[in-house]
Coordinates of N, CA and C and ligand atoms in Angstrom, one line a residue:
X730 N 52.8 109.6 82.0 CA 51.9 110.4 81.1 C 52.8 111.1 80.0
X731 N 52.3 111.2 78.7 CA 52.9 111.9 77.4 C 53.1 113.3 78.4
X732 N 54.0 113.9 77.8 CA 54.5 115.2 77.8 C 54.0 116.2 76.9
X733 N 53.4 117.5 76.9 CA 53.5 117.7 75.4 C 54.3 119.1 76.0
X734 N 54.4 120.4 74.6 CA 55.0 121.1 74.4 C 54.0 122.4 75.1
X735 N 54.5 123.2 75.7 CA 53.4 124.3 76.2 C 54.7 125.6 76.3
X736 N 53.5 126.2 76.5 CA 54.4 127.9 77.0 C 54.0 128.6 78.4
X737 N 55.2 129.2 79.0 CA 54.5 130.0 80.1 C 54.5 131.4 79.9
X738 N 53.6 132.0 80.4 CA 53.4 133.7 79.8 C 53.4 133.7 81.3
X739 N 54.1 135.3 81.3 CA 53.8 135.6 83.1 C 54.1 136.9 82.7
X740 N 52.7 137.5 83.6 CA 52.7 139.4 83.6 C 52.8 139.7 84.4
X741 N 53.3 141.3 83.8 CA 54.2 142.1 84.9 C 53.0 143.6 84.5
X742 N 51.8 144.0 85.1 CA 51.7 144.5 84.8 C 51.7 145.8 85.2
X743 N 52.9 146.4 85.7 CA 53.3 147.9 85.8 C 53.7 148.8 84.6
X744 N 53.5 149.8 84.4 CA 54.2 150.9 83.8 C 54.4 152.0 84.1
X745 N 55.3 153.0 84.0 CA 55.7 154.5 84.3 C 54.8 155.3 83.7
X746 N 54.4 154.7 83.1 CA 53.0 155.5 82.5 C 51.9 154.9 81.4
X747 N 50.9 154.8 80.8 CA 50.3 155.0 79.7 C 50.5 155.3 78.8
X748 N 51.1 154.9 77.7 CA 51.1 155.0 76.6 C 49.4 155.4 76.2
X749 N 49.3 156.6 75.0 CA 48.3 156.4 75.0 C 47.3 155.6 73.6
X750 N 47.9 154.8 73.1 CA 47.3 153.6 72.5 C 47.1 152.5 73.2
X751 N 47.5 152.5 74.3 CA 47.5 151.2 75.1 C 46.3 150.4 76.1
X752 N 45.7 149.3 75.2 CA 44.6 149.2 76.4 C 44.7 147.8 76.4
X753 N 46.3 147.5 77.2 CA 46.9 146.3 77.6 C 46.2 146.5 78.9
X754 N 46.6 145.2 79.4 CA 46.2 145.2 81.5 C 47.7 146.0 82.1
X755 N 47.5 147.2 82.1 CA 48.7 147.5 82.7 C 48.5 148.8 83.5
X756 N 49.1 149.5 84.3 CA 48.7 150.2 85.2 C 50.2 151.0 85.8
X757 N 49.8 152.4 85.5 CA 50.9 153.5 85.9 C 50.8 153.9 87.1
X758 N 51.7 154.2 88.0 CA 51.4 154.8 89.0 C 50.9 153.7 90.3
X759 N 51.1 152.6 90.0 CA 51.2 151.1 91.1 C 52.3 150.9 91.5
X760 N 53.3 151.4 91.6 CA 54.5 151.2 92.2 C 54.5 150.5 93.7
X761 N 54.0 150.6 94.3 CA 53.3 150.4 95.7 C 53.1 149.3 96.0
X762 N 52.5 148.3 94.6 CA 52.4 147.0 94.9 C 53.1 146.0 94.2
X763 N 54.3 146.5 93.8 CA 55.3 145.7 92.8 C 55.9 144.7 93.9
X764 N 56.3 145.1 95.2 CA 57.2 143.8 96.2 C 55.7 142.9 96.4
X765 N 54.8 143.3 96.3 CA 53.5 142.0 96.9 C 53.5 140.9 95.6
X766 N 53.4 141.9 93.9 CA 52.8 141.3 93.2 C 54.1 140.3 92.9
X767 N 55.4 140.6 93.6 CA 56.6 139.6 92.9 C 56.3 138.6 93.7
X768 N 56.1 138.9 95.3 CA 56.2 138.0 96.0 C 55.1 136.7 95.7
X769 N 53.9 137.4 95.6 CA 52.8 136.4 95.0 C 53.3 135.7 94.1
X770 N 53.8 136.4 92.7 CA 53.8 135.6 91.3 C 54.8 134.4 92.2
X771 N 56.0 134.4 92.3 CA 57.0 133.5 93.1 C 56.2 132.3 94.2
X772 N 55.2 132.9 94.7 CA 54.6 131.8 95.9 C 53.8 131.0 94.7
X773 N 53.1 131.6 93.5 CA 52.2 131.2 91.9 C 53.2 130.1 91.8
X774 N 54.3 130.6 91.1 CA 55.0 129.4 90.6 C 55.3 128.2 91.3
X775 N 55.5 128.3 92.7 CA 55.8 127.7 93.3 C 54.5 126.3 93.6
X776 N 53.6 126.9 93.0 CA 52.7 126.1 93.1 C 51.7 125.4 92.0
X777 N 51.4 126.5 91.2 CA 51.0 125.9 89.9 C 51.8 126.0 88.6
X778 N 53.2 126.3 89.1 CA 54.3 126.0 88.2 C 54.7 124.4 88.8
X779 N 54.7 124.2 89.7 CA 55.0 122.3 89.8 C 53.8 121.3 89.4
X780 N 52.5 121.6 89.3 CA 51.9 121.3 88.7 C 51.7 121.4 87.3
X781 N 52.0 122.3 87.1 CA 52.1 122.4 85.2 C 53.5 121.3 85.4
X782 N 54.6 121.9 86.1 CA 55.6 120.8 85.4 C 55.2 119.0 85.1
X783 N 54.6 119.0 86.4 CA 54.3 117.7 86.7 C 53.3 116.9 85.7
X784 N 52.1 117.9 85.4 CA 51.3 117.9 84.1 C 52.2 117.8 82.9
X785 N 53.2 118.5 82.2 CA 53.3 118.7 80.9 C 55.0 118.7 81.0
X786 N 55.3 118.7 81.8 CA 57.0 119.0 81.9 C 57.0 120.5 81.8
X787 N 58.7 120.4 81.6 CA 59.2 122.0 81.3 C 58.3 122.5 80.1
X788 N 58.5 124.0 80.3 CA 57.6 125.1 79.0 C 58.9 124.8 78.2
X789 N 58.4 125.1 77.0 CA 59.6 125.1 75.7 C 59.2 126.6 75.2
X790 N 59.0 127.4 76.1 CA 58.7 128.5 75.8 C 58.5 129.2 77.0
X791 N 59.3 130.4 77.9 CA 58.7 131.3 78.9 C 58.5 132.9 78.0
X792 N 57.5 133.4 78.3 CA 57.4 134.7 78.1 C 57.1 135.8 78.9
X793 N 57.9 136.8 79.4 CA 57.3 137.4 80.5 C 56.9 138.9 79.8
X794 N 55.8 139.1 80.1 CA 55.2 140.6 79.1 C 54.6 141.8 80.2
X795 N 54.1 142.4 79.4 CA 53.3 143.0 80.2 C 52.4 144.2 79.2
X796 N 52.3 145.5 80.5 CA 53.1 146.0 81.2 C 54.6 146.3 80.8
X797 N 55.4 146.2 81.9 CA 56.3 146.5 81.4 C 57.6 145.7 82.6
X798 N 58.1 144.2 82.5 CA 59.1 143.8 83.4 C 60.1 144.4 83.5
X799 N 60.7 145.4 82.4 CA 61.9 145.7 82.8 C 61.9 147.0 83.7
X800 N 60.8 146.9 83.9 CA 60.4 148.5 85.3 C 61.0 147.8 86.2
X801 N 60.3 146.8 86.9 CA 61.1 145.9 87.8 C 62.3 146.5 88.6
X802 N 62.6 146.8 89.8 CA 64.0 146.6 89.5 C 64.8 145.3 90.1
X803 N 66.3 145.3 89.3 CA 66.6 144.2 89.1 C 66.6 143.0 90.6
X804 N 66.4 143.9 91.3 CA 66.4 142.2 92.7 C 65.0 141.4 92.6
X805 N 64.2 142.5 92.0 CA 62.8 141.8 92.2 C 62.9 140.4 91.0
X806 N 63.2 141.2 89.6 CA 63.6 140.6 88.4 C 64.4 139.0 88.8
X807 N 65.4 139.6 89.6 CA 66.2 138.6 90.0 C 65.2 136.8 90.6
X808 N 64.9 137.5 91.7 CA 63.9 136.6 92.6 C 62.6 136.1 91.3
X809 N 62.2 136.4 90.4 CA 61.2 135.8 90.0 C 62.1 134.5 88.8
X810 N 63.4 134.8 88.8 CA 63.9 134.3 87.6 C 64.3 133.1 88.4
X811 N 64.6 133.3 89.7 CA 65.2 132.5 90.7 C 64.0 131.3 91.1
X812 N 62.7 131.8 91.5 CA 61.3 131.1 91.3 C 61.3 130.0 90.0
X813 N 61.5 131.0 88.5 CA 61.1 130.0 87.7 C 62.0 128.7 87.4
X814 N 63.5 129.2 87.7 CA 64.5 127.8 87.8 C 64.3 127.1 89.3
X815 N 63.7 127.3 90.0 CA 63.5 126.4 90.9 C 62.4 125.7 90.3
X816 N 61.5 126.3 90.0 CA 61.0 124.9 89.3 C 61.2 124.3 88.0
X817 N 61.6 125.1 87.2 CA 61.9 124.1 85.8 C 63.3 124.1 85.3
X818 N 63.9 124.3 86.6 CA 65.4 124.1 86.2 C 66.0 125.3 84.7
X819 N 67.3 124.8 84.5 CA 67.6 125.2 82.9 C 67.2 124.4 81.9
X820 N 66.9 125.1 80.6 CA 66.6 123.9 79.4 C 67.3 125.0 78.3
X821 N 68.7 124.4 77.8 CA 69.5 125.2 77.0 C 68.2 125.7 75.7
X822 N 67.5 125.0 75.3 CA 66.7 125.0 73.8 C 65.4 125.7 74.7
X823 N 65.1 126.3 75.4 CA 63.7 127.3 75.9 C 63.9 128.2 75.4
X824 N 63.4 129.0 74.9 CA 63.2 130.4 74.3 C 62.7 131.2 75.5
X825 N 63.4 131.7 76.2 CA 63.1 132.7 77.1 C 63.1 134.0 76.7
X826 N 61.2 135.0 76.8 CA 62.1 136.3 76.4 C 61.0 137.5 77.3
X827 N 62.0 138.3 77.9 CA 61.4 139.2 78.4 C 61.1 140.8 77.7
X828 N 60.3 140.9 77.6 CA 59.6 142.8 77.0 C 60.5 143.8 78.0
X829 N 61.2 144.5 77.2 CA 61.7 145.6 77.5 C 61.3 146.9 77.1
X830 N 60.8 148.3 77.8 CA 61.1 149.6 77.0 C 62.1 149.7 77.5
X831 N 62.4 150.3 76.3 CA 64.3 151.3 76.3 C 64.6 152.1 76.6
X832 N 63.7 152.8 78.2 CA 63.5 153.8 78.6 C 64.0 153.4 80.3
X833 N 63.7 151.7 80.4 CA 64.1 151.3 81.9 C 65.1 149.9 82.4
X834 N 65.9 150.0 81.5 CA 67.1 148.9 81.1 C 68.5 149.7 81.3
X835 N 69.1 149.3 81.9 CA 70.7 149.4 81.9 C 71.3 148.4 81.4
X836 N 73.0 148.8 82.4 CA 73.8 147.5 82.0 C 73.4 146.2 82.9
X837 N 73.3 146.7 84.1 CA 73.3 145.5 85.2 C 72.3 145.2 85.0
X838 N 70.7 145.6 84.8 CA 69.8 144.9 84.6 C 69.7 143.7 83.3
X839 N 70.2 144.5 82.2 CA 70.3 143.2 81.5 C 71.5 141.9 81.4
X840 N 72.4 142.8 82.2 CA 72.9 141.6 82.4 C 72.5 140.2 83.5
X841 N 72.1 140.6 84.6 CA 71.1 140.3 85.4 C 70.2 139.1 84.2
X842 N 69.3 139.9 83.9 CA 68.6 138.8 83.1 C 69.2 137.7 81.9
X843 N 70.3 138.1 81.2 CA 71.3 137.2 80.6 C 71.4 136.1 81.5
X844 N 71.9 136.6 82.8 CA 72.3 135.6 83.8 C 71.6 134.7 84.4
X845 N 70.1 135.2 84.5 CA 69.1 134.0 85.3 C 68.2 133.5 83.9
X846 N 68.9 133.5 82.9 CA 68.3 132.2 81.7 C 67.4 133.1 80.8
X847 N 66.8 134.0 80.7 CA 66.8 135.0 79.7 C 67.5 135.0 78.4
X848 N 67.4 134.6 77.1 CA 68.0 134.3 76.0 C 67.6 135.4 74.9
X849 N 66.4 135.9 74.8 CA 65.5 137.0 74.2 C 65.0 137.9 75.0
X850 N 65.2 139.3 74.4 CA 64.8 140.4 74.8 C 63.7 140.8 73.4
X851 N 62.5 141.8 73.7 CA 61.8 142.3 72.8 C 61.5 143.9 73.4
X852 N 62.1 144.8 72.5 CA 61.8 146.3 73.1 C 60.6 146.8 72.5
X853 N 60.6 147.5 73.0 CA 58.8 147.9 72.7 C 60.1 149.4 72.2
X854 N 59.8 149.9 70.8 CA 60.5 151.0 70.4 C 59.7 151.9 69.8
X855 N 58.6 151.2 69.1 CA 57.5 151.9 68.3 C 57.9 152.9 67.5
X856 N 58.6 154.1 67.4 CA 59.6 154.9 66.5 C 60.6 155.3 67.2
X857 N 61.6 155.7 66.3 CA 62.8 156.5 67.1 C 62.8 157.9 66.8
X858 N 61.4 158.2 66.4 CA 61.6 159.7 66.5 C 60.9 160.1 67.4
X859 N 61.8 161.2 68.0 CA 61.3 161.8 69.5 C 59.8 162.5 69.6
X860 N 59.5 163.2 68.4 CA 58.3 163.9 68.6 C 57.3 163.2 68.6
X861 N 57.2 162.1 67.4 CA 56.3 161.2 67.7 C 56.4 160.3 68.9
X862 N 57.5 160.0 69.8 CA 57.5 159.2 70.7 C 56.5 159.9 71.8
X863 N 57.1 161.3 72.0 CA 56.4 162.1 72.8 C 54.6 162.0 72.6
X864 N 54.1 162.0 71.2 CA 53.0 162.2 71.0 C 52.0 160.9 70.9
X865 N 52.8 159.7 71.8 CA 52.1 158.9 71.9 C 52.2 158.3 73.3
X866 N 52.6 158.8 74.0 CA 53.1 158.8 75.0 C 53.7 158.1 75.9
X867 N 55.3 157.7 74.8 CA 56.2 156.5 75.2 C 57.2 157.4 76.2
X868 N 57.9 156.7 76.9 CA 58.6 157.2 78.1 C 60.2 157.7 77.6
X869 N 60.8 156.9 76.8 CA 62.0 156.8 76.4 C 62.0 157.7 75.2
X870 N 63.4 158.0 74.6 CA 63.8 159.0 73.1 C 64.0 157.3 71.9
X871 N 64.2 158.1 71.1 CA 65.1 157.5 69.9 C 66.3 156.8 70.1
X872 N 66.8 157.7 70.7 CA 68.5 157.2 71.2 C 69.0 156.0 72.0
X873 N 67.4 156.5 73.7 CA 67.7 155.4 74.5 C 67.2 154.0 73.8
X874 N 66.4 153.6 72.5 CA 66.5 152.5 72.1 C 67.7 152.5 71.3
X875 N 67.9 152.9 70.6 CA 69.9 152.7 69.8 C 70.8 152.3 71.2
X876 N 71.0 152.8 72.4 CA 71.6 152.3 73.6 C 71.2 151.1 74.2
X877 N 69.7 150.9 74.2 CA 69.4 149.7 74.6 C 69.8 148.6 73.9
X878 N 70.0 148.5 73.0 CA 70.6 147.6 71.7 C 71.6 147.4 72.2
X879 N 72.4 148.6 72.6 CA 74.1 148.5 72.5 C 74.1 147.7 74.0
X880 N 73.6 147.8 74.3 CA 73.5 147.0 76.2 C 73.5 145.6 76.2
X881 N 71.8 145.4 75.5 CA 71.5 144.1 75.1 C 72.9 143.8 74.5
X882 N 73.4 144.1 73.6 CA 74.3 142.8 72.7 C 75.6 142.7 73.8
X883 N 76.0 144.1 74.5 CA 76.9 143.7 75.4 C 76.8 142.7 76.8
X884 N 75.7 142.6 77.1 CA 75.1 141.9 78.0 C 74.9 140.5 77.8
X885 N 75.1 139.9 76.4 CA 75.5 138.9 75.8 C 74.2 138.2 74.9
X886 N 73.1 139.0 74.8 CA 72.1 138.6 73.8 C 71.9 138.7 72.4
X887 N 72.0 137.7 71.4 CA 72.3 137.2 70.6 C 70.8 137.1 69.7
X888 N 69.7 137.4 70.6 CA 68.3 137.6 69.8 C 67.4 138.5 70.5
X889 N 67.4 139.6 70.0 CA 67.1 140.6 70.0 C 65.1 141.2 68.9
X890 N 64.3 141.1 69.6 CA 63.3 141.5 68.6 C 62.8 143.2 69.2
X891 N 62.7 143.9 68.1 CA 61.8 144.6 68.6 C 60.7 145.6 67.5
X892 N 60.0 146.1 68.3 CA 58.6 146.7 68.0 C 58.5 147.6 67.6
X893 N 57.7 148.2 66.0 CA 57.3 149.2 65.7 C 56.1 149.5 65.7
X894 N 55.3 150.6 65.5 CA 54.2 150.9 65.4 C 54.1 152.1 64.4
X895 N 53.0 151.6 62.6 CA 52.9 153.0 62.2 C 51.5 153.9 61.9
X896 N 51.4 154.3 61.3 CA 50.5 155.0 61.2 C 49.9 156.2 62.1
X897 N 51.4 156.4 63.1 CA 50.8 157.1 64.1 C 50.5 158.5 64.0
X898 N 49.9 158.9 65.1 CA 49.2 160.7 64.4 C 50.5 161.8 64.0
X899 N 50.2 161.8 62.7 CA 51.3 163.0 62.0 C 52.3 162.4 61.6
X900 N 52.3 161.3 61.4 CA 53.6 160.6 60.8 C 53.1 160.2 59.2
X901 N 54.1 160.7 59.0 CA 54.6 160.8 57.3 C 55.1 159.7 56.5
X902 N 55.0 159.1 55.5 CA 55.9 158.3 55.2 C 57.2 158.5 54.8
X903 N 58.3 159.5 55.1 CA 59.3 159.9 55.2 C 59.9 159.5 56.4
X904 N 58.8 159.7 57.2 CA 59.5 159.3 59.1 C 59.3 157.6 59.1
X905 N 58.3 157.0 58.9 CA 57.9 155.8 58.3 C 59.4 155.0 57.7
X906 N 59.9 155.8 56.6 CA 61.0 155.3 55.9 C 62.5 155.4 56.8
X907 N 62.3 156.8 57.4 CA 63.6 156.3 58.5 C 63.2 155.6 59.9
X908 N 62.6 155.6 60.1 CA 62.1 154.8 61.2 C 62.7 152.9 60.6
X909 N 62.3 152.5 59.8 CA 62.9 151.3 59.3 C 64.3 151.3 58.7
X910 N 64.9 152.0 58.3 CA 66.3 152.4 58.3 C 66.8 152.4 59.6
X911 N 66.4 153.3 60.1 CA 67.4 152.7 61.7 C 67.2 151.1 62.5
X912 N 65.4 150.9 62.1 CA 65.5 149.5 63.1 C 66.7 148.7 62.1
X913 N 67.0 148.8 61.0 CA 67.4 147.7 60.3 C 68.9 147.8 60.2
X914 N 69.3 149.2 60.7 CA 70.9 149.5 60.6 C 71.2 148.4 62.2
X915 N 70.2 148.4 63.1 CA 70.2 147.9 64.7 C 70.5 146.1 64.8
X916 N 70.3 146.0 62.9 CA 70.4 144.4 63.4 C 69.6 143.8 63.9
X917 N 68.5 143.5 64.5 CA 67.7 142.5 65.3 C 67.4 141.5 64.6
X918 N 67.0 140.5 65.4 CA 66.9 139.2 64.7 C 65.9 139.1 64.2
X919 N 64.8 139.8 65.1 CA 63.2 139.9 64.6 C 62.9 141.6 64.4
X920 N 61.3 142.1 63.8 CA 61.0 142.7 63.9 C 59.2 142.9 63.7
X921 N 58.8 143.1 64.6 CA 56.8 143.1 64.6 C 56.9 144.6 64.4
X922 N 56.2 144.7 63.2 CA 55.2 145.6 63.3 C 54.0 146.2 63.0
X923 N 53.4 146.7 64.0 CA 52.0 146.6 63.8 C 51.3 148.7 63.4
X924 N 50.0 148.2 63.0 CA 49.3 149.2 62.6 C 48.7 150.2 63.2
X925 N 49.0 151.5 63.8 CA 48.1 151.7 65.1 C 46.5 151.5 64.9
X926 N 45.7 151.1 66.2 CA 44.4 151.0 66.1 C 44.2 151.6 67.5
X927 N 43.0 151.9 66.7 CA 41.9 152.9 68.2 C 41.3 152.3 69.0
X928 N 41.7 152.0 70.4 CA 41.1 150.8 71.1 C 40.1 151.5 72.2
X929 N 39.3 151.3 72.1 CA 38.0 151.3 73.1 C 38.8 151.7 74.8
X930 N 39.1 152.9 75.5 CA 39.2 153.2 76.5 C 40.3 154.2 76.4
X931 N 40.9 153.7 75.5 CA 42.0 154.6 75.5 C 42.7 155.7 75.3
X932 N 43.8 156.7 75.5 CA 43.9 158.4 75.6 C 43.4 158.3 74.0
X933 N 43.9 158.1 73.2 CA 43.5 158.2 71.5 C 41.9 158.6 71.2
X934 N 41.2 157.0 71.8 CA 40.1 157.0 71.6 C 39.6 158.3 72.1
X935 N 39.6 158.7 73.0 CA 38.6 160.2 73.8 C 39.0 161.1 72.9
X936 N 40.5 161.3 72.3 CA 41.0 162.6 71.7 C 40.3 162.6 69.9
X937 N 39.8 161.2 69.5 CA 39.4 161.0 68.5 C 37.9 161.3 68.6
X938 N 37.5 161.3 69.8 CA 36.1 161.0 69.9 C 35.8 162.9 70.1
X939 N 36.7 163.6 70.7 CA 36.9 165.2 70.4 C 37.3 166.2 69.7
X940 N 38.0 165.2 68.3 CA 38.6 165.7 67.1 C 39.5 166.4 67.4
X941 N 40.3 165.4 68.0 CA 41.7 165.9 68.2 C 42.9 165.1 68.6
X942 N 42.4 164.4 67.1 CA 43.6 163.3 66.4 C 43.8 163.5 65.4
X943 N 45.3 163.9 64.9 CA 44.9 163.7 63.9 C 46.1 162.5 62.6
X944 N 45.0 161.9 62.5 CA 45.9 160.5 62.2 C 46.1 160.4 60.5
X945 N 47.2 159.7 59.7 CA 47.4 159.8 58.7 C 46.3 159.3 57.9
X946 N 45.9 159.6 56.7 CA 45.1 159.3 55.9 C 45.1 157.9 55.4
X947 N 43.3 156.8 54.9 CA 43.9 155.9 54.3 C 45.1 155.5 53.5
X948 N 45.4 156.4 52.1 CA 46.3 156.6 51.4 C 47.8 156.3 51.8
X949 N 48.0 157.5 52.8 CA 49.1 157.5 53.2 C 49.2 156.1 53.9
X950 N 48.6 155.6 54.8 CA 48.8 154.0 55.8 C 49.1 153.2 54.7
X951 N 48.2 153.3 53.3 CA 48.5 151.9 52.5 C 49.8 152.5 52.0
X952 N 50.2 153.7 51.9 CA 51.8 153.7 51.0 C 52.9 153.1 52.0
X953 N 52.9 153.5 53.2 CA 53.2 152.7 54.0 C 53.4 151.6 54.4
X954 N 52.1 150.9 54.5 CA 52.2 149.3 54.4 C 53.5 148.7 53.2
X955 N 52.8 149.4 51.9 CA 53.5 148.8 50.9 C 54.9 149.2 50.6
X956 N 55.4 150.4 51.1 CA 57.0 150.7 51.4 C 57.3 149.5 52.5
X957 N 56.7 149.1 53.2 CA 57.4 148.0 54.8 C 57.4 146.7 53.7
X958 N 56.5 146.2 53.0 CA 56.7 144.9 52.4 C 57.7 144.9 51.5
X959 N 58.2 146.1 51.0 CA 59.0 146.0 49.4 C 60.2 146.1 50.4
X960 N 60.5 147.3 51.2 CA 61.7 147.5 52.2 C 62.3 146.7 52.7
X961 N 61.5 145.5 53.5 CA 62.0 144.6 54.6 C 62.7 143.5 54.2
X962 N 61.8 142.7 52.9 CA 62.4 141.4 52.6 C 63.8 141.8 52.2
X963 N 64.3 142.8 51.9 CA 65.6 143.0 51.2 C 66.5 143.0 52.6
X964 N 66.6 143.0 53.3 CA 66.9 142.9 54.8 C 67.1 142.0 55.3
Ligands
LIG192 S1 54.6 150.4 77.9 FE1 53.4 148.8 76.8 S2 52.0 148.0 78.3 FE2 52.8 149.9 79.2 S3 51.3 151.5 78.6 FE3 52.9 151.5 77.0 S4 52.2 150.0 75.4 FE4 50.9 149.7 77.3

């Protein structure tokens, strides 16, 4: 049978908390079921990971997201990494990349994942400024993502993406402007970033729905936008 090219996505969906823009499938405060949901995903692969292989071959692509994998801690991490090379072996040219916040990563954890075939990391950083981190309700500072960087590259990763988010409530286009000044002093290979939006369930939406958000104006979002397109290509 032809082979074709596919990807595997596998969720991890725990978090230390809620973000409150976030109306991903993810869930704070489940700690309780993280050794069931490893053990399962691992008995998963074991089973409709040799059928996909057998179907399509190796992924030329694993992604593991969430949520948040690098909550994980590292034995569990270990064991699922250990699952997916039992079935699809190593493939030097896979793009492996696991979602990190830079709130729950050390040294040994990433090195750990360097080690079981992990080639890409993606941090969820959204800004590095504290007040706004706090006011959206990210777990980590500014700093702990400048450290997580320093980990990642010591840990031996060579592709590095990560995530901003702007338009968030009370941010200025001055914070906007250093906020991409530091991602870009950081190096990464990639960088996403996206616009906040008000999603249906989430802490924002209720506080918006109480008038008590208060989010930057059209104006300001579009000066924004158009500072990130003139700023970036020069990078
Ligand atoms: S860390 Fe990511 S998945 Fe978890 S709540 Fe925040 S945005 Fe959502």
């Amino acid at each position: 049978m032809r082979k074709q090219q596919w990807g595997l996505y596998i969720h991890i969906p725990f978090c230390r908390q809620k973000c409150f823009y976030c109306d991903f499938p993810s869930f704070a405060g489940r700690e309780r079921y993280e050794a069931d949901y490893t053990d399962a995903l691992c008995r998963e692969l074991a089973v409709q990971g040799v059928l996909c292989r057998e179907k399509w071959g190796s992924p030329r692509t694993i992604y593991m997201g969430g949520g948040t994998p690098s909550l994980l801690p590292t034995g569990r991490l270990e064991k699922i990494l250990q699952a997916i090379a039992d079935v699809f072996g190593d493939a030097a040219d896979r793009e492996f990349t696991v979602e990190c916040n830079p709130g729950t990563v050390d040294a040994a954890k990433l090195r750990a994942l360097c080690a079981g075939g992990v080639n890409r990391l993606s941090f969820g950083v959204q800004t590095f400024d504290d007040t706004l981190l706090k006011k959206i309700g990210r777990i980590h500072t500014g700093a702990q993502a400048r450290e997580a960087m320093a980990l990642a590259r010591a840990a031996g990763f060579q592709n590095v993406s990560m995530d901003l988010i702007y338009g968030l409530p009370g941010e200025s286009l001055a914070e906007l402007e250093r906020d991409l000044e530091a991602m870009v002093a950081l190096e990464p290979e990639h960088i996403s970033i996206y616009g906040l939006q008000l999603e249906e369930g989430t802490a924002f939406a209720k506080m918006q729905e109480m008038g008590r958000l208060a989010l930057p104006d059209e104006d300001t979002v579009e000066r924004m936008y158009d500072t990130m397109t003139s700023f970036l290509p020069a990078h």
